[in-house]
mmCIF file of C-alpha atoms in Angstrom:
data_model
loop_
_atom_site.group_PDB
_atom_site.id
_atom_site.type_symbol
_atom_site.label_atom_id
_atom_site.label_comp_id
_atom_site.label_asym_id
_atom_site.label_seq_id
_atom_site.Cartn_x
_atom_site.Cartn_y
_atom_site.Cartn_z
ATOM 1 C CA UNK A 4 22.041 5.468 -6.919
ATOM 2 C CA UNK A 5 20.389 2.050 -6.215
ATOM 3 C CA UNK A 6 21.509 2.457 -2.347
ATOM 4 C CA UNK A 7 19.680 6.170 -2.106
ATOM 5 C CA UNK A 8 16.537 4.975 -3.760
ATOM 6 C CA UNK A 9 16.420 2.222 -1.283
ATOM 7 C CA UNK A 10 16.352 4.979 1.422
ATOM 8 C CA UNK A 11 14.240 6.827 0.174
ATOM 9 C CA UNK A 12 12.169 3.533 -0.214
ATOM 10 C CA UNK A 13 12.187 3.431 3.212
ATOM 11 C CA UNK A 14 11.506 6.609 4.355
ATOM 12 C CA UNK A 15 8.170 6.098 2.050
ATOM 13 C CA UNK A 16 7.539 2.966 3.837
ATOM 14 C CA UNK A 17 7.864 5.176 7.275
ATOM 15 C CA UNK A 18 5.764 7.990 6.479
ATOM 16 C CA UNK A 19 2.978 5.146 5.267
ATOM 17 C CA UNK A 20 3.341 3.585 8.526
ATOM 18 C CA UNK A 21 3.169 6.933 10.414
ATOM 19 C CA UNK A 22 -0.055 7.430 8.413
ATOM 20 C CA UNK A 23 -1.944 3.908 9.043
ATOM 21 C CA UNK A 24 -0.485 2.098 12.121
ATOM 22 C CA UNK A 25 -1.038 3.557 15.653
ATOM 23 C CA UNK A 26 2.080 3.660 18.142
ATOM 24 C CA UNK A 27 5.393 4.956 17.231
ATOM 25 C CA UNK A 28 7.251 1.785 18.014
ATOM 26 C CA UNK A 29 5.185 0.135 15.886
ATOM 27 C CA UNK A 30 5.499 2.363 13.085
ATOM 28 C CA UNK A 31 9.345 1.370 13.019
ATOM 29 C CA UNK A 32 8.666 -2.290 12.140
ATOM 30 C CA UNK A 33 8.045 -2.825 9.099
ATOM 31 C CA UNK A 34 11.008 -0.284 7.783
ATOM 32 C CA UNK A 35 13.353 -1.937 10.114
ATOM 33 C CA UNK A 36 12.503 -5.173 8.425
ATOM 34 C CA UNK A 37 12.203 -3.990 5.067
ATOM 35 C CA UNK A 38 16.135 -2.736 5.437
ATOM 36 C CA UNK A 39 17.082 -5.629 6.976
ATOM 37 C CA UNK A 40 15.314 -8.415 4.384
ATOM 38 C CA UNK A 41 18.210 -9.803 2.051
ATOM 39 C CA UNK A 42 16.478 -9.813 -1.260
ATOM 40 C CA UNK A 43 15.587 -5.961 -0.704
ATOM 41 C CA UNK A 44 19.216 -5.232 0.108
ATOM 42 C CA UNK A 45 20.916 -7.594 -2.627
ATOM 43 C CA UNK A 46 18.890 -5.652 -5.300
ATOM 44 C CA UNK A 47 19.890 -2.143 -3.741
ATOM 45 C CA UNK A 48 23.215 -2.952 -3.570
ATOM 46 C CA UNK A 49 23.172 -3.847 -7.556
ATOM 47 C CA UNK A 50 20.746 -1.226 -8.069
ATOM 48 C CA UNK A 51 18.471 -3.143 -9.928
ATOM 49 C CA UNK A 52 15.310 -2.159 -11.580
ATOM 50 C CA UNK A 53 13.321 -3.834 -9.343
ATOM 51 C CA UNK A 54 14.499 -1.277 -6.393
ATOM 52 C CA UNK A 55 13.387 1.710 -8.532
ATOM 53 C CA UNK A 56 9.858 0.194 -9.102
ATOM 54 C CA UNK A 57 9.484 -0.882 -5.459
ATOM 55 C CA UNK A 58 10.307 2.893 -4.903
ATOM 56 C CA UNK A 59 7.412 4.512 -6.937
ATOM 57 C CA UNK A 60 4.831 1.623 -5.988
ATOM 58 C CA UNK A 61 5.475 2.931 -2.281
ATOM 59 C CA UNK A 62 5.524 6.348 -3.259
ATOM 60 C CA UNK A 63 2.051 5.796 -4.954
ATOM 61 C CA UNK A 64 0.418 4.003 -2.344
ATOM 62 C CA UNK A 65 1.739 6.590 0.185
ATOM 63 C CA UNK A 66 -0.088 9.616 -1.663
ATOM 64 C CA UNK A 67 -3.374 7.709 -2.351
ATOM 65 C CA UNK A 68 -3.091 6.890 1.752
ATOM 66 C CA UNK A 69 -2.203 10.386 2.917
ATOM 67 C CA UNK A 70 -4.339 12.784 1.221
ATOM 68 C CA UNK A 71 -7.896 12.699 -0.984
ATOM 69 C CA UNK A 72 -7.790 16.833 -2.479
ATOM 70 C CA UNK A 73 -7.957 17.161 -5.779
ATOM 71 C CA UNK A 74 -4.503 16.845 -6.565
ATOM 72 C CA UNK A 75 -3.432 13.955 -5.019
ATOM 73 C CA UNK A 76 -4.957 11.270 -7.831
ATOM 74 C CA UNK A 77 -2.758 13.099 -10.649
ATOM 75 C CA UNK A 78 0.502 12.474 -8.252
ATOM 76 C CA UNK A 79 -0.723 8.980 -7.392
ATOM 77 C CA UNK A 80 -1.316 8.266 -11.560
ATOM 78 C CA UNK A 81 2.962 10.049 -12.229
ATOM 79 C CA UNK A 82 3.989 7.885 -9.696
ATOM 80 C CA UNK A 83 2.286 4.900 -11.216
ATOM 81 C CA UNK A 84 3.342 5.303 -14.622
ATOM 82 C CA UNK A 85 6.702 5.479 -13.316
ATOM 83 C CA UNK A 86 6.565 2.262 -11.374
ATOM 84 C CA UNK A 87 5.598 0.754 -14.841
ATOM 85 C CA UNK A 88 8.283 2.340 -16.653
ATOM 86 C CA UNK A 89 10.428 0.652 -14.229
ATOM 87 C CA UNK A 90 8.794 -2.998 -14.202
ATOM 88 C CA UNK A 91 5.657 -4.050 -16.364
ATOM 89 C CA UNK A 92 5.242 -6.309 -12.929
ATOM 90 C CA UNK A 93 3.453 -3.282 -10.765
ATOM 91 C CA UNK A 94 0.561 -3.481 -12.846
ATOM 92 C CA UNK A 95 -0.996 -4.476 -9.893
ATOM 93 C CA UNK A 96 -1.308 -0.707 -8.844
ATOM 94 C CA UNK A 97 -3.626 0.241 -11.621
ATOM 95 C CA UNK A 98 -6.963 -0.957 -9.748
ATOM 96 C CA UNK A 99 -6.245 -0.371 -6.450
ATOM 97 C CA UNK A 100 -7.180 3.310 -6.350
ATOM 98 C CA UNK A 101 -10.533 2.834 -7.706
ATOM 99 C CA UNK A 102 -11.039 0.100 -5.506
ATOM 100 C CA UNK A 103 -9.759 2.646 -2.544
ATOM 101 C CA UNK A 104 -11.847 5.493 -4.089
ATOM 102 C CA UNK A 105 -15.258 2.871 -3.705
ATOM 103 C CA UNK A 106 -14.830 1.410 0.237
ATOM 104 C CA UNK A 107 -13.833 5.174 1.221
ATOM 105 C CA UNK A 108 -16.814 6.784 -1.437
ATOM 106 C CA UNK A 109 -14.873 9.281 -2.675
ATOM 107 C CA UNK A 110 -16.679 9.582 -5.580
ATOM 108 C CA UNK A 111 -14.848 12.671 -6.685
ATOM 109 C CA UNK A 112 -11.585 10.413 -6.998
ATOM 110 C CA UNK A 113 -13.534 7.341 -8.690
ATOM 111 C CA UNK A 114 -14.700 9.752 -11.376
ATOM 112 C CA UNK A 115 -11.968 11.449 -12.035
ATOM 113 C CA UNK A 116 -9.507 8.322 -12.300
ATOM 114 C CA UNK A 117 -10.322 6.943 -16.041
ATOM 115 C CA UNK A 118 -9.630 10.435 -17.232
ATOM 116 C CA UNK A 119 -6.645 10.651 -15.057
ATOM 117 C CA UNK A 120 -4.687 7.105 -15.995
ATOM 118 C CA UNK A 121 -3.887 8.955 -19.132
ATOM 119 C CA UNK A 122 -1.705 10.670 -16.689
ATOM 120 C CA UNK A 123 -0.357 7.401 -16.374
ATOM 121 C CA UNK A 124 0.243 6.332 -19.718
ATOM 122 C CA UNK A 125 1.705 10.097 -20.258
ATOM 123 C CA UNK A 126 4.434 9.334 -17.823
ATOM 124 C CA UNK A 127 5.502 6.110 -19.187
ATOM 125 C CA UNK A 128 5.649 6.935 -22.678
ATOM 126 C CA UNK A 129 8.025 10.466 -21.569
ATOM 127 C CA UNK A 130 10.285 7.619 -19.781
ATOM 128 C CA UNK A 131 11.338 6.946 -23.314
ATOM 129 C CA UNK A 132 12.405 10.303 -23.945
ATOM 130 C CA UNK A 133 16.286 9.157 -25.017
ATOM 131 C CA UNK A 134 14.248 6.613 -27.575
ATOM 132 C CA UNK A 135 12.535 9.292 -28.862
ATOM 133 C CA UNK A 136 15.305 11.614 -29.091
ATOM 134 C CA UNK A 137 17.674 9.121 -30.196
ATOM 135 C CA UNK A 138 15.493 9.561 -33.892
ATOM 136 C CA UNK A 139 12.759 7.114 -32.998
ATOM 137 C CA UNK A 140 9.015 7.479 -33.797
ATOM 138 C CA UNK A 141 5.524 6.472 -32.554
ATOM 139 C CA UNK A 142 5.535 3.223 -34.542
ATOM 140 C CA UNK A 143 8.499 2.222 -33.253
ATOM 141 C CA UNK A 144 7.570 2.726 -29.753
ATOM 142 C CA UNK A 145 4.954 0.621 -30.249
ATOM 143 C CA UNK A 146 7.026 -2.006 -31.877
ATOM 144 C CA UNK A 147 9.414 -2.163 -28.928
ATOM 145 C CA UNK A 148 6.598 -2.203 -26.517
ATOM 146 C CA UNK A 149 5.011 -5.339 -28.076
ATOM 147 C CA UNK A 150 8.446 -7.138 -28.706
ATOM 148 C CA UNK A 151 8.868 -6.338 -24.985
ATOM 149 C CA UNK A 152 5.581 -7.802 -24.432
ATOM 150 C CA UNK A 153 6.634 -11.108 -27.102
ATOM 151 C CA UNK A 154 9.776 -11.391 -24.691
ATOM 152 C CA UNK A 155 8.416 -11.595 -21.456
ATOM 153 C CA UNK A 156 5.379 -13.795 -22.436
ATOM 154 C CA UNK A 157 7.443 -16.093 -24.285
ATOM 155 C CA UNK A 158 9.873 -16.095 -21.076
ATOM 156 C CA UNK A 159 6.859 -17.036 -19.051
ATOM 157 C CA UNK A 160 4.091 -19.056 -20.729
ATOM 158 C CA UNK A 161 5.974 -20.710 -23.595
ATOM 159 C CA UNK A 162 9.240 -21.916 -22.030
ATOM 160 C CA UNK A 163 7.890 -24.107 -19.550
ATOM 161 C CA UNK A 164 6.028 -22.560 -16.211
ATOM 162 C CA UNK A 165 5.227 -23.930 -13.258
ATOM 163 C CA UNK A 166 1.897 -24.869 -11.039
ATOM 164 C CA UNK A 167 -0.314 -21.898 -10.724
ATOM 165 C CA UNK A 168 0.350 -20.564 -7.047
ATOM 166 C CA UNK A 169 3.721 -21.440 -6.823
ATOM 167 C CA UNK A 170 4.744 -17.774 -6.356
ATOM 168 C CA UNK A 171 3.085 -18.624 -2.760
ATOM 169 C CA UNK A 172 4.835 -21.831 -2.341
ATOM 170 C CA UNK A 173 8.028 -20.118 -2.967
ATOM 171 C CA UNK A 174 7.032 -17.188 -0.751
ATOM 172 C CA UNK A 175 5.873 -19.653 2.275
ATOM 173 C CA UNK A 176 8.511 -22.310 2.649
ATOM 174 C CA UNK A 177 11.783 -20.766 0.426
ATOM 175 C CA UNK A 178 11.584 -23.573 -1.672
ATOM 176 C CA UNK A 179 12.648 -23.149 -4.951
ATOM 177 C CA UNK A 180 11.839 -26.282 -6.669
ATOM 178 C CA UNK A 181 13.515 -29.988 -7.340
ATOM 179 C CA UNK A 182 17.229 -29.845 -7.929
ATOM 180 C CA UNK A 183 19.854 -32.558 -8.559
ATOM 181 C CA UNK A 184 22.995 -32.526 -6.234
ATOM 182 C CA UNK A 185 26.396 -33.845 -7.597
ATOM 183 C CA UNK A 186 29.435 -34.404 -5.317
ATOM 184 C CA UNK A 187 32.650 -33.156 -7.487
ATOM 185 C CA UNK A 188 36.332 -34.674 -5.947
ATOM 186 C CA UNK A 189 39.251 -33.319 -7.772
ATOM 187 C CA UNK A 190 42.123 -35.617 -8.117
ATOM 188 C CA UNK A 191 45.952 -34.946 -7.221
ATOM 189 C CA UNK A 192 46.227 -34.455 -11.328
ATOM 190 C CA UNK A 193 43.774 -32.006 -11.278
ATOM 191 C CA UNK A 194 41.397 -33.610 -13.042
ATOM 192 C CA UNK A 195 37.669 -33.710 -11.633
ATOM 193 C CA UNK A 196 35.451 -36.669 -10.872
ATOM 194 C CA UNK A 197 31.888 -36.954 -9.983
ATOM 195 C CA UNK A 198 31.591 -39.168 -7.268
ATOM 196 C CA UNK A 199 27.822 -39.314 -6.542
ATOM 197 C CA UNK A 200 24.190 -37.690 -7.940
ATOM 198 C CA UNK A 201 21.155 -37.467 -5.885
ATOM 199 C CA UNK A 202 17.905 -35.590 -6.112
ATOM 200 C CA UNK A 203 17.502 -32.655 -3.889
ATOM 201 C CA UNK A 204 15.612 -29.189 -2.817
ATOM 202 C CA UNK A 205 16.992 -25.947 -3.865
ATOM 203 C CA UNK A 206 16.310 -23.208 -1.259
ATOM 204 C CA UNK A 207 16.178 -19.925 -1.729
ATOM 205 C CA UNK A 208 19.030 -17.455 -0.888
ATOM 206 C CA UNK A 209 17.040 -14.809 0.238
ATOM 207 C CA UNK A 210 14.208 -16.087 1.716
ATOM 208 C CA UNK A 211 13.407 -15.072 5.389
ATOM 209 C CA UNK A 212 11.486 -17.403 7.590
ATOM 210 C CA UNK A 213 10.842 -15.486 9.951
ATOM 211 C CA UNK A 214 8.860 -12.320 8.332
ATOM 212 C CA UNK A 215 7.836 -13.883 4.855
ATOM 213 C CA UNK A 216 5.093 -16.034 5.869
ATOM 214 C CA UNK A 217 3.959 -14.031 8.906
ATOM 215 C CA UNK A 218 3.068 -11.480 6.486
ATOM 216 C CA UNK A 219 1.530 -13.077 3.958
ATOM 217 C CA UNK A 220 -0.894 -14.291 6.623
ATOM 218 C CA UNK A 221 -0.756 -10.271 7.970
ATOM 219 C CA UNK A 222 -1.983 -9.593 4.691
ATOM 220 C CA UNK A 223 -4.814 -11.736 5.120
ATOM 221 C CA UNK A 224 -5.919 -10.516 8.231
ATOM 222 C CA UNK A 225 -5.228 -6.635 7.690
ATOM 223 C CA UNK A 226 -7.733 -7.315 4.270
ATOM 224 C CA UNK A 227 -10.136 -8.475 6.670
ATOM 225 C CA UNK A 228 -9.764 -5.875 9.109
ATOM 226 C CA UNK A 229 -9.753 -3.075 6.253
ATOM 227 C CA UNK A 230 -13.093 -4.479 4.194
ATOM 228 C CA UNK A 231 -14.906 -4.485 8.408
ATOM 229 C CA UNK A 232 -13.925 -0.628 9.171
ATOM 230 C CA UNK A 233 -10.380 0.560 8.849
ATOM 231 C CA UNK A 234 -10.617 1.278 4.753
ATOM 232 C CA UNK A 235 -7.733 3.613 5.358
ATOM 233 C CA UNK A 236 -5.633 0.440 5.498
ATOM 234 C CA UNK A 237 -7.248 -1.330 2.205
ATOM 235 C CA UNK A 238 -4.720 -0.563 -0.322
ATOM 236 C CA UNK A 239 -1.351 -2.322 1.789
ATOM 237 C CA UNK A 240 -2.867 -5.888 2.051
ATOM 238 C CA UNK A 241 -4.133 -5.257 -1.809
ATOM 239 C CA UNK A 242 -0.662 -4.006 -3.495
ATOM 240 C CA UNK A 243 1.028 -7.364 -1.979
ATOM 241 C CA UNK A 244 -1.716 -9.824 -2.617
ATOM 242 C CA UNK A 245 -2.692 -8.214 -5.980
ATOM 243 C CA UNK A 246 0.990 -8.439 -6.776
ATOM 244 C CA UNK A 247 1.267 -12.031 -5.478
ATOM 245 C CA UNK A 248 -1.958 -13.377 -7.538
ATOM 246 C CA UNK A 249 -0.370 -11.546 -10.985
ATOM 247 C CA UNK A 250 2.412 -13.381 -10.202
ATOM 248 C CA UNK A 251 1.077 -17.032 -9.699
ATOM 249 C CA UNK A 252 0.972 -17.884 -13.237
ATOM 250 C CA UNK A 253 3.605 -18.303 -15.541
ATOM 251 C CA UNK A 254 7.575 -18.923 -14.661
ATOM 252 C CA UNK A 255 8.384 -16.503 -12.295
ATOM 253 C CA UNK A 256 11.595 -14.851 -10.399
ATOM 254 C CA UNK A 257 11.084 -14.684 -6.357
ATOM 255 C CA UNK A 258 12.182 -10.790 -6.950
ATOM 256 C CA UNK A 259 9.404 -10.791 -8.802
ATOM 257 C CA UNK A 260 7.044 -9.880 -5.297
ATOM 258 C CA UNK A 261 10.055 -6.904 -4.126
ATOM 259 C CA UNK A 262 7.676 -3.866 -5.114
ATOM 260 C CA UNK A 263 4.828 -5.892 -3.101
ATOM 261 C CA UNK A 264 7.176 -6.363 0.269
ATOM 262 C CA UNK A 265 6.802 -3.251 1.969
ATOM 263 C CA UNK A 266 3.168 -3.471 1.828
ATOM 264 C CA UNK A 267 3.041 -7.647 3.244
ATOM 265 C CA UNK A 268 5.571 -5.351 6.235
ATOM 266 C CA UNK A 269 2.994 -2.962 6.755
ATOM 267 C CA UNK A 270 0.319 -5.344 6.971
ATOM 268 C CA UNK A 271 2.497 -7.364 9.668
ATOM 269 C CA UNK A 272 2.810 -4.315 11.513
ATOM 270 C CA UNK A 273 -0.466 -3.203 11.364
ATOM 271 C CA UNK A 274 -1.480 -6.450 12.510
ATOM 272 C CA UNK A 275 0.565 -6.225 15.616
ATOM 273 C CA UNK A 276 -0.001 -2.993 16.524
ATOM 274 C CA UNK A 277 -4.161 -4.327 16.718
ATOM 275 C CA UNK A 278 -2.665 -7.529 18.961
ATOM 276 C CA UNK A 279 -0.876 -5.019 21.102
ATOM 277 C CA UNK A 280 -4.023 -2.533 21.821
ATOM 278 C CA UNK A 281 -6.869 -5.849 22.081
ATOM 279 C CA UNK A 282 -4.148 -7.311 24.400
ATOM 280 C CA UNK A 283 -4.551 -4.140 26.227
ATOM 281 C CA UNK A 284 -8.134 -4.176 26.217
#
């Protein structure tokens, strides 16, 4: 199942790209490195949570992107409230359509969204539709939401956390902190003795030098571009850097930013595609 969301993931990612970036080859990018990043395909290939919610974040940046009738903000507020029921971590969608709504003054859309997140609180609560059958009440869906809340803030803020920003440090050189390195030799009685200890870096598995911090500094520049005259483009560079600054305080996983990592793509190859055509010029 994980493997055919990630498709579908990626298809998304296309259609977005189809939508916002100019020339076809272009538009292949950033789904081409999207399927090809390691941390995107470890986590479909254990069909993790994180896959699903990277799935509906996509999805609901793709219909706030393609359409502004009247019923595209109740699709873009179900898709949200599923990316939440999937991982409290896309938060980060919630005020990026009003924000979308205000540079494009749509004022139809900014209205209408307050009413409308109940939409999105709707959805999530019906996600719990086995807890509800299963005998379960109101009260106790509100007591598992706030021991799930207890958990994860305990997890981040009261177990020890590092420096704010280190989500970006991680993100920029695949550093994963201090570690200490221990050289094991196992004797002909198979017993095992440490021969040495010495103080070390430990690197992330899947980070990617190549496209990670090219598109955090894509995401930077397509902001720019977006907030000067292309507000069609607003919401990619916002969904990874909201993501990214939600992330930057606390203890953290590095999977943590995989529902933001189609959008830092799209902002890469949205920032080429503008290189390509002023090169032109």
């Amino acid at each position: 199942m994980g493997l055919l969301v990630s498709a579908s993931t990626l298809v998304v990612v296309f259609l977005i790209c189809r939508r916002l970036l100019a020339a076809f080859p272009i538009t292949m990018i950033p789904p081409l490195l999207l399927s090809l990043d390691i941390m995107y395909i470890q986590t479909s290939s254990l069909s993790l949570l994180d896959i699903y919610a990277t799935f509906f974040a996509a999805l609901s940046i793709m219909l706030l992107v393609s359409d502004e009738k009247k019923w595209s903000t109740p699709l873009v507020c179900i898709a949200i409230g599923l990316a939440l029921a999937c991982k409290w971590t896309t938060l980060f969608l919630v005020p990026i359509p009003p924000l979308y709504y205000a540079f494009r003054r749509n004022l139809r859309g900014l209205q209408s969204y307050p009413l409308l997140l109940t939409l999105t609180v709707a959805t999530y609560t019906a996600a719990y539709l086995g807890f509800f059958l299963a005998g379960n009440g109101v009260t106790d869906f509100v007591d598992l939401q706030w021991r799930i809340f207890e958990y994860h803030h305990r997890l981040r803020f009261q177990m020890g956390s590092p420096t704010p920003l280190w989500t970006l440090f991680n993100f920029l050189t695949g550093i994963e902190g201090p570690t200490q390195i221990q050289t094991l030799l196992v004797n002909p009685n198979m017993t095992v003795t440490v021969v040495g200890s010495g103080k070390g870096l430990s690197l992330i598995q899947t980070y990617n030098p190549l496209t990670w911090p090219l598109s955090f500094s894509a995401s930077i520049l397509a902001l720019y571009y977006s907030t000067r005259g292309d507000r069609r483009m607003l919401p990619i560079p916002l969904g990874f850097l909201f993501l990214l600054v939600s992330t930057s305080v606390g203890k953290h996983f590095i999977w943590y930013l995989l529902p933001g990592l189609p959008f830092a793509f799209i902002s890469l190859g949205y920032v080429m595609g503008r290189a390509y055509e002023e090169s032109g010029n």
